[in-house]
Amino acid sequence: MILTSVFIVAGYCASSLLIFLHLANTNSARWVQLTPALIAVLLQALLLRQQIYTSPGTMNLGFFIAFSLISWLVSVQILISCAYRPLHSLGIVMFPISALATLLSVFIPAGQSSGISADPSLQLHIMLSVIAYSLIMLSALQAIALAFQEHAIRSHHPGGLVRFLPPLFDMENLLFQMIGFGFIFLTTALFSGVFFIEDLFAQHLVHKTVLSIAGWVILAILLFGRFKFGWRGRVAIYWTLAAFTTIMLAYFGSKLVIEYLLPTTA
């Protein structure tokens, strides 16, 4: 695992560096910059399979393994999007995060209560949730990039990385496309939880359930505001980041408490 993680980190960091160095060169072949990340994504998939399915009948989705899985999905989405949109600049930030997540998942042991029953219906619910979280995380990255771009335009200093981003109109449309897909998957995940989990408001799940519903409501209001009132710019950015914070607290906050904090106080 350690050797594999070294190659993963090297691939992600190499792609991030190549993208940064060649942003100004519009003639540079994008596939050259992204090939190391593609190799890293494939290796991380193999590593995650070993980490998650450690024993028959259970899935290991500890705090840092879940972080690695979600960061992997975001990196995959960036690579797929780069096939038809110039979104490779997001890799400058996301690829190092995926590298860090890989290292943490390998070198920090899983906390208590990280094993999950590998019942097929529960697996479906988990994968829907993870895909939703990754799409919302990607939306947050897009919102941050949009915030920098809008600030640069308002201050009449559209330099640095901002000048290599797509036009503001395209960035906003892409943001709401990501939010729309994330909302669909989050809605499906919440509905699947109603059918596949006996008590969503059990003591160890209540915080996760309440915060997930709160994040869903924030996204619903944002999408309604976009459709009805044409919300854009800072309003869209703030609501997106609020939804991201709420939903990440729902998942990672509850996992951190259950796996690492509760055992030490028990």
Coordinates of N, CA and C in Angstrom, one line a residue, residues 132-133 136-137 140 186 190 205-221 237-255:
A132 N -23.1 12.0 -4.2 CA -23.7 13.3 -3.9 C -22.7 14.2 -3.2
Y133 N -22.0 13.7 -2.2 CA -21.1 14.5 -1.5 C -19.9 15.0 -2.4
I136 N -21.2 17.7 -4.7 CA -21.3 19.0 -4.0 C -20.0 19.6 -3.6
M137 N -19.0 18.7 -3.4 CA -17.6 19.2 -3.1 C -17.1 19.8 -4.4
A140 N -18.5 23.2 -4.8 CA -17.9 24.1 -3.9 C -16.6 24.7 -4.5
L186 N -28.3 13.6 -4.0 CA -28.6 13.7 -2.5 C -30.0 13.4 -2.2
L190 N -31.2 10.4 0.2 CA -32.0 10.5 1.4 C -33.2 9.6 1.3
L205 N -27.2 8.5 14.4 CA -27.5 9.0 13.0 C -28.2 10.4 13.0
V206 N -28.7 10.8 14.1 CA -29.6 12.0 14.1 C -28.9 13.2 13.6
H207 N -27.7 13.5 14.0 CA -27.0 14.7 13.6 C -26.7 14.6 12.1
K208 N -26.3 13.4 11.6 CA -26.1 13.3 10.2 C -27.4 13.5 9.4
T209 N -28.5 12.9 9.8 CA -29.7 13.0 9.1 C -30.2 14.5 9.1
V210 N -30.2 15.1 10.3 CA -30.7 16.5 10.3 C -29.9 17.5 9.5
L211 N -28.5 17.3 9.5 CA -27.7 18.2 8.8 C -27.8 17.9 7.3
S212 N -28.0 16.6 6.9 CA -28.1 16.3 5.5 C -29.4 16.9 4.9
I213 N -30.5 16.8 5.7 CA -31.8 17.4 5.3 C -31.6 19.0 5.2
A214 N -30.9 19.6 6.2 CA -30.6 21.0 6.1 C -29.9 21.4 4.8
G215 N -28.9 20.6 4.5 CA -28.1 20.8 3.3 C -29.0 20.7 2.0
W216 N -29.9 19.7 2.1 CA -30.8 19.5 0.9 C -31.7 20.7 0.8
V217 N -32.2 21.2 1.9 CA -33.1 22.4 1.9 C -32.4 23.6 1.3
I218 N -31.1 23.8 1.7 CA -30.3 24.9 1.2 C -30.2 24.8 -0.3
L219 N -29.8 23.6 -0.8 CA -29.7 23.4 -2.3 C -31.0 23.6 -3.0
A220 N -32.1 23.1 -2.4 CA -33.4 23.3 -3.0 C -33.8 24.8 -3.1
I221 N -33.5 25.6 -2.1 CA -33.8 27.0 -2.1 C -32.9 27.7 -3.2
I237 N -22.8 31.8 -4.9 CA -21.6 31.3 -4.2 C -21.8 31.0 -2.8
Y238 N -22.4 32.0 -2.1 CA -22.6 31.9 -0.6 C -23.5 30.7 -0.3
W239 N -24.6 30.5 -1.1 CA -25.5 29.4 -0.8 C -24.9 28.1 -1.1
T240 N -24.1 28.0 -2.1 CA -23.4 26.8 -2.5 C -22.4 26.4 -1.4
L241 N -21.6 27.3 -0.9 CA -20.7 27.1 0.2 C -21.4 26.7 1.5
A242 N -22.5 27.3 1.7 CA -23.3 27.0 2.9 C -23.8 25.6 2.9
A243 N -24.3 25.1 1.7 CA -24.8 23.8 1.5 C -23.6 22.8 1.7
F244 N -22.5 23.1 1.1 CA -21.3 22.3 1.2 C -20.9 22.1 2.6
T245 N -20.8 23.2 3.4 CA -20.3 23.1 4.8 C -21.3 22.3 5.6
T246 N -22.6 22.5 5.4 CA -23.6 21.7 6.1 C -23.5 20.2 5.8
I247 N -23.4 19.9 4.6 CA -23.4 18.5 4.2 C -22.1 17.8 4.6
M248 N -21.0 18.5 4.5 CA -19.7 17.9 4.9 C -19.7 17.7 6.4
L249 N -20.3 18.6 7.2 CA -20.4 18.4 8.6 C -21.3 17.2 8.9
A250 N -22.3 17.0 8.1 CA -23.2 15.9 8.3 C -22.5 14.6 8.2
Y251 N -21.6 14.5 7.2 CA -20.9 13.2 7.0 C -19.7 13.1 7.8
F252 N -18.8 14.0 7.5 CA -17.4 13.9 8.2 C -17.5 14.3 9.7
G253 N -18.4 15.2 10.0 CA -18.5 15.6 11.4 C -19.0 14.4 12.3
S254 N -20.0 13.7 11.8 CA -20.6 12.6 12.5 C -19.6 11.4 12.6
K255 N -18.8 11.2 11.5 CA -17.9 10.1 11.5 C -16.7 10.4 12.4

